[in-house]
Amino acid sequence: GIWLSSAIVRKKISWDWWKRIHLAGYLIFALSMLHSARTIGYSEQVFSFIGPIRMFLLISFSAVLLVRLARWAGALKHNYKVQKITEVANGVKKIDLKPINSSVRPKPGQFVYLQFKRFNQSHPFTVSHFDNKTGLISLSIKASGDWTKQLHEALQAEDTVFIDGPYGVY
Protein backbone atom coordinates (compact mmCIF):
# COMPACT_ATOMS: atom_id res chain seq x y z
CA GLY A 1 0.00 0.00 0.00
CA ILE A 2 2.82 2.41 0.82
CA TRP A 3 4.59 1.67 -2.44
CA LEU A 4 1.44 2.02 -4.49
CA SER A 5 0.30 5.24 -2.82
CA SER A 6 3.74 6.82 -3.03
CA ALA A 7 4.03 5.82 -6.70
CA ILE A 8 0.69 7.47 -7.48
CA VAL A 9 1.39 10.74 -5.63
CA ARG A 10 5.16 10.80 -6.27
CA LYS A 11 5.01 13.83 -8.57
CA LYS A 12 2.67 15.70 -6.24
CA ILE A 13 4.80 15.51 -3.09
CA SER A 14 8.38 16.55 -2.34
CA TRP A 15 11.22 14.05 -2.41
CA ASP A 16 11.65 14.37 1.38
CA TRP A 17 8.01 13.42 2.01
CA TRP A 18 8.21 10.58 -0.50
CA LYS A 19 11.29 9.24 1.35
CA ARG A 20 9.53 9.53 4.73
CA ILE A 21 6.51 7.62 3.44
CA HIS A 22 8.82 4.95 2.02
CA LEU A 23 10.73 4.58 5.29
CA ALA A 24 7.45 4.36 7.25
CA GLY A 25 7.14 0.87 5.76
CA TYR A 26 9.91 -0.34 8.08
CA LEU A 27 8.06 0.89 11.15
CA ILE A 28 4.74 -0.54 9.93
CA PHE A 29 6.35 -3.94 9.29
CA ALA A 30 8.01 -3.99 12.74
CA LEU A 31 4.74 -3.04 14.44
CA SER A 32 2.80 -5.67 12.49
CA MET A 33 5.32 -8.33 13.56
CA LEU A 34 4.92 -7.28 17.20
CA HIS A 35 1.16 -7.37 16.84
CA SER A 36 1.18 -10.78 15.17
CA ALA A 37 3.35 -12.23 17.96
CA ARG A 38 0.40 -11.75 20.32
CA THR A 39 -2.40 -12.84 17.98
CA ILE A 40 -0.91 -15.61 15.88
CA GLY A 41 -0.50 -18.28 18.61
CA TYR A 42 -3.55 -20.37 17.73
CA SER A 43 -2.86 -20.19 13.98
CA GLU A 44 0.68 -21.55 14.54
CA GLN A 45 -0.80 -24.56 16.34
CA VAL A 46 -3.16 -25.31 13.45
CA PHE A 47 -0.85 -24.40 10.55
CA SER A 48 2.72 -25.50 11.29
CA PHE A 49 4.19 -23.55 8.35
CA ILE A 50 3.28 -20.13 9.84
CA GLY A 51 6.10 -20.21 12.42
CA PRO A 52 8.92 -20.77 9.89
CA ILE A 53 7.44 -18.18 7.51
CA ARG A 54 7.24 -15.63 10.33
CA MET A 55 10.84 -16.42 11.33
CA PHE A 56 12.00 -16.03 7.71
CA LEU A 57 10.27 -12.65 7.51
CA LEU A 58 11.85 -11.48 10.77
CA ILE A 59 15.35 -12.58 9.71
CA SER A 60 14.94 -11.02 6.25
CA PHE A 61 13.62 -7.77 7.73
CA SER A 62 16.50 -7.64 10.22
CA ALA A 63 19.09 -8.21 7.48
CA VAL A 64 17.60 -5.49 5.25
CA LEU A 65 17.40 -3.09 8.19
CA LEU A 66 21.05 -3.72 9.13
CA VAL A 67 22.21 -3.13 5.55
CA ARG A 68 20.14 0.08 5.33
CA LEU A 69 21.60 1.36 8.61
CA ALA A 70 25.16 0.49 7.50
CA ARG A 71 24.65 2.34 4.22
CA TRP A 72 23.23 5.35 6.09
CA ALA A 73 26.42 5.33 8.15
CA GLY A 74 28.48 5.47 4.93
CA ALA A 75 29.55 1.82 5.11
CA LEU A 76 29.26 -0.47 2.07
CA LYS A 77 30.00 2.53 -0.16
CA HIS A 78 33.08 3.71 -2.03
CA ASN A 79 35.13 6.33 -0.16
CA TYR A 80 36.32 9.32 -2.18
CA LYS A 81 38.33 12.39 -1.28
CA VAL A 82 37.28 15.77 -2.66
CA GLN A 83 40.25 16.76 -4.80
CA LYS A 84 38.99 20.06 -6.17
CA ILE A 85 35.84 22.18 -6.26
CA THR A 86 35.39 24.61 -9.14
CA GLU A 87 32.56 27.08 -9.72
CA VAL A 88 31.64 26.49 -13.37
CA ALA A 89 28.50 28.64 -13.58
CA ASN A 90 26.26 30.68 -11.35
CA GLY A 91 25.22 28.22 -8.63
CA VAL A 92 26.91 25.21 -10.29
CA LYS A 93 30.02 23.58 -8.86
CA LYS A 94 32.14 20.88 -10.43
CA ILE A 95 33.38 18.51 -7.75
CA ASP A 96 36.36 16.31 -8.60
CA LEU A 97 36.51 13.14 -6.48
CA LYS A 98 39.54 10.90 -6.11
CA PRO A 99 39.03 7.28 -4.96
CA ILE A 100 40.48 6.30 -1.58
CA ASN A 101 40.01 2.53 -1.38
CA SER A 102 38.08 1.45 -4.47
CA SER A 103 36.50 3.26 -7.34
CA VAL A 104 33.32 3.09 -9.34
CA ARG A 105 33.57 2.58 -13.11
CA PRO A 106 30.65 4.51 -14.61
CA LYS A 107 29.78 4.45 -18.28
CA PRO A 108 28.69 7.64 -20.07
CA GLY A 109 25.27 8.78 -18.87
CA GLN A 110 25.29 6.83 -15.60
CA PHE A 111 24.76 8.35 -12.18
CA VAL A 112 25.99 7.76 -8.65
CA TYR A 113 24.54 8.51 -5.24
CA LEU A 114 26.60 11.04 -3.27
CA GLN A 115 26.56 11.21 0.53
CA PHE A 116 28.74 13.98 1.93
CA LYS A 117 28.31 13.22 5.64
CA ARG A 118 27.79 10.00 7.57
CA PHE A 119 24.21 9.54 8.77
CA ASN A 120 22.95 11.94 6.11
CA GLN A 121 20.90 11.59 2.96
CA SER A 122 22.44 10.58 -0.32
CA HIS A 123 21.29 12.04 -3.62
CA PRO A 124 21.78 10.94 -7.25
CA PHE A 125 23.99 12.90 -9.63
CA THR A 126 25.05 12.21 -13.20
CA VAL A 127 28.77 11.64 -13.62
CA SER A 128 29.97 14.51 -15.81
CA HIS A 129 33.53 13.16 -16.23
CA PHE A 130 35.36 9.91 -15.48
CA ASP A 131 39.09 9.19 -15.87
CA ASN A 132 39.73 5.47 -16.49
CA LYS A 133 43.39 5.68 -15.44
CA THR A 134 43.03 7.47 -12.09
CA GLY A 135 39.42 6.59 -11.23
CA LEU A 136 38.72 10.31 -10.74
CA ILE A 137 35.07 11.22 -11.22
CA SER A 138 33.50 14.64 -11.54
CA LEU A 139 30.00 15.69 -10.61
CA SER A 140 28.52 19.03 -11.68
CA ILE A 141 25.99 20.01 -9.04
CA LYS A 142 23.61 22.97 -9.08
CA ALA A 143 22.50 24.40 -5.74
CA SER A 144 18.78 24.09 -6.39
CA GLY A 145 17.37 22.64 -3.16
CA ASP A 146 18.08 22.58 0.54
CA TRP A 147 20.40 19.57 0.35
CA THR A 148 22.46 20.82 -2.60
CA LYS A 149 22.70 24.31 -1.07
CA GLN A 150 24.02 22.72 2.13
CA LEU A 151 26.43 20.65 0.03
CA HIS A 152 27.74 23.80 -1.70
CA GLU A 153 28.28 25.54 1.64
CA ALA A 154 29.74 22.66 3.64
CA LEU A 155 31.85 20.62 1.21
CA GLN A 156 35.57 21.45 1.15
CA ALA A 157 38.63 20.07 -0.62
CA GLU A 158 40.09 17.05 1.21
CA ASP A 159 36.70 16.07 2.70
CA THR A 160 35.74 12.41 2.47
CA VAL A 161 32.48 11.58 0.69
CA PHE A 162 30.70 8.31 0.05
CA ILE A 163 29.67 7.11 -3.41
CA ASP A 164 27.21 4.37 -4.28
CA GLY A 165 26.73 3.13 -7.83
CA PRO A 166 27.00 3.50 -10.73
CA TYR A 167 23.38 3.14 -11.78
CA GLY A 168 21.36 3.67 -14.91
CA VAL A 169 21.62 2.71 -18.54
CA TYR A 170 22.15 5.37 -21.15
PDB file of N, CA and C in Angstrom, residues 70-75 77 113-123 147 151 160-164:
ATOM      1  N   ALA A  70      23.729   0.427   7.844  1.00  0.00           N
ATOM      2  CA  ALA A  70      25.159   0.487   7.501  1.00  0.00           C
ATOM      3  C   ALA A  70      25.383   1.457   6.352  1.00  0.00           C
ATOM      4  N   ARG A  71      24.509   1.428   5.363  1.00  0.00           N
ATOM      5  CA  ARG A  71      24.650   2.342   4.216  1.00  0.00           C
ATOM      6  C   ARG A  71      24.426   3.792   4.652  1.00  0.00           C
ATOM      7  N   TRP A  72      23.491   4.018   5.554  1.00  0.00           N
ATOM      8  CA  TRP A  72      23.227   5.351   6.088  1.00  0.00           C
ATOM      9  C   TRP A  72      24.452   5.873   6.830  1.00  0.00           C
ATOM     10  N   ALA A  73      25.207   4.963   7.439  1.00  0.00           N
ATOM     11  CA  ALA A  73      26.423   5.332   8.155  1.00  0.00           C
ATOM     12  C   ALA A  73      27.610   5.528   7.203  1.00  0.00           C
ATOM     13  N   GLY A  74      27.402   5.300   5.906  1.00  0.00           N
ATOM     14  CA  GLY A  74      28.485   5.466   4.935  1.00  0.00           C
ATOM     15  C   GLY A  74      29.232   4.179   4.659  1.00  0.00           C
ATOM     16  N   ALA A  75      28.891   3.109   5.347  1.00  0.00           N
ATOM     17  CA  ALA A  75      29.550   1.823   5.112  1.00  0.00           C
ATOM     18  C   ALA A  75      28.979   1.207   3.832  1.00  0.00           C
ATOM     19  N   LYS A  77      29.919   1.590   0.951  1.00  0.00           N
ATOM     20  CA  LYS A  77      30.002   2.535  -0.158  1.00  0.00           C
ATOM     21  C   LYS A  77      31.478   2.773  -0.478  1.00  0.00           C
ATOM     22  N   TYR A 113      25.113   7.858  -6.408  1.00  0.00           N
ATOM     23  CA  TYR A 113      24.544   8.507  -5.237  1.00  0.00           C
ATOM     24  C   TYR A 113      25.687   9.076  -4.417  1.00  0.00           C
ATOM     25  N   LEU A 114      25.582  10.347  -4.055  1.00  0.00           N
ATOM     26  CA  LEU A 114      26.599  11.037  -3.266  1.00  0.00           C
ATOM     27  C   LEU A 114      26.060  11.290  -1.872  1.00  0.00           C
ATOM     28  N   GLN A 115      26.871  10.922  -0.876  1.00  0.00           N
ATOM     29  CA  GLN A 115      26.558  11.205   0.525  1.00  0.00           C
ATOM     30  C   GLN A 115      27.759  11.957   1.070  1.00  0.00           C
ATOM     31  N   PHE A 116      27.577  13.206   1.516  1.00  0.00           N
ATOM     32  CA  PHE A 116      28.742  13.983   1.928  1.00  0.00           C
ATOM     33  C   PHE A 116      28.986  13.995   3.423  1.00  0.00           C
ATOM     34  N   LYS A 117      28.102  13.398   4.203  1.00  0.00           N
ATOM     35  CA  LYS A 117      28.311  13.221   5.639  1.00  0.00           C
ATOM     36  C   LYS A 117      27.728  11.872   6.042  1.00  0.00           C
ATOM     37  N   ARG A 118      28.375  11.231   7.017  1.00  0.00           N
ATOM     38  CA  ARG A 118      27.792  10.001   7.566  1.00  0.00           C
ATOM     39  C   ARG A 118      26.451  10.335   8.207  1.00  0.00           C
ATOM     40  N   PHE A 119      25.548   9.388   8.181  1.00  0.00           N
ATOM     41  CA  PHE A 119      24.214   9.540   8.770  1.00  0.00           C
ATOM     42  C   PHE A 119      23.475  10.738   8.159  1.00  0.00           C
ATOM     43  N   ASN A 120      23.624  10.887   6.850  1.00  0.00           N
ATOM     44  CA  ASN A 120      22.951  11.944   6.114  1.00  0.00           C
ATOM     45  C   ASN A 120      22.324  11.320   4.875  1.00  0.00           C
ATOM     46  N   GLN A 121      21.513  12.072   4.191  1.00  0.00           N
ATOM     47  CA  GLN A 121      20.896  11.587   2.962  1.00  0.00           C
ATOM     48  C   GLN A 121      21.952  11.436   1.872  1.00  0.00           C
ATOM     49  N   SER A 122      21.631  10.622   0.894  1.00  0.00           N
ATOM     50  CA  SER A 122      22.440  10.583  -0.323  1.00  0.00           C
ATOM     51  C   SER A 122      21.512  10.932  -1.479  1.00  0.00           C
ATOM     52  N   HIS A 123      22.074  11.601  -2.479  1.00  0.00           N
ATOM     53  CA  HIS A 123      21.290  12.038  -3.624  1.00  0.00           C
ATOM     54  C   HIS A 123      21.974  11.626  -4.917  1.00  0.00           C
ATOM     55  N   TRP A 147      19.264  20.479   0.206  1.00  0.00           N
ATOM     56  CA  TRP A 147      20.398  19.567   0.355  1.00  0.00           C
ATOM     57  C   TRP A 147      21.579  20.024  -0.481  1.00  0.00           C
ATOM     58  N   LEU A 151      25.239  21.276   0.614  1.00  0.00           N
ATOM     59  CA  LEU A 151      26.434  20.653   0.033  1.00  0.00           C
ATOM     60  C   LEU A 151      27.401  21.724  -0.454  1.00  0.00           C
ATOM     61  N   THR A 160      36.071  13.751   2.934  1.00  0.00           N
ATOM     62  CA  THR A 160      35.741  12.406   2.465  1.00  0.00           C
ATOM     63  C   THR A 160      34.245  12.341   2.205  1.00  0.00           C
ATOM     64  N   VAL A 161      33.881  11.781   1.041  1.00  0.00           N
ATOM     65  CA  VAL A 161      32.477  11.585   0.691  1.00  0.00           C
ATOM     66  C   VAL A 161      32.274  10.107   0.363  1.00  0.00           C
ATOM     67  N   PHE A 162      31.030   9.709   0.263  1.00  0.00           N
ATOM     68  CA  PHE A 162      30.695   8.312   0.047  1.00  0.00           C
ATOM     69  C   PHE A 162      29.870   8.198  -1.223  1.00  0.00           C
ATOM     70  N   ILE A 163      30.298   7.286  -2.108  1.00  0.00           N
ATOM     71  CA  ILE A 163      29.671   7.114  -3.413  1.00  0.00           C
ATOM     72  C   ILE A 163      29.076   5.707  -3.492  1.00  0.00           C
ATOM     73  N   ASP A 164      27.873   5.635  -4.052  1.00  0.00           N
ATOM     74  CA  ASP A 164      27.207   4.370  -4.283  1.00  0.00           C
ATOM     75  C   ASP A 164      26.827   4.327  -5.772  1.00  0.00           C
TER      76      ASP A 164
END
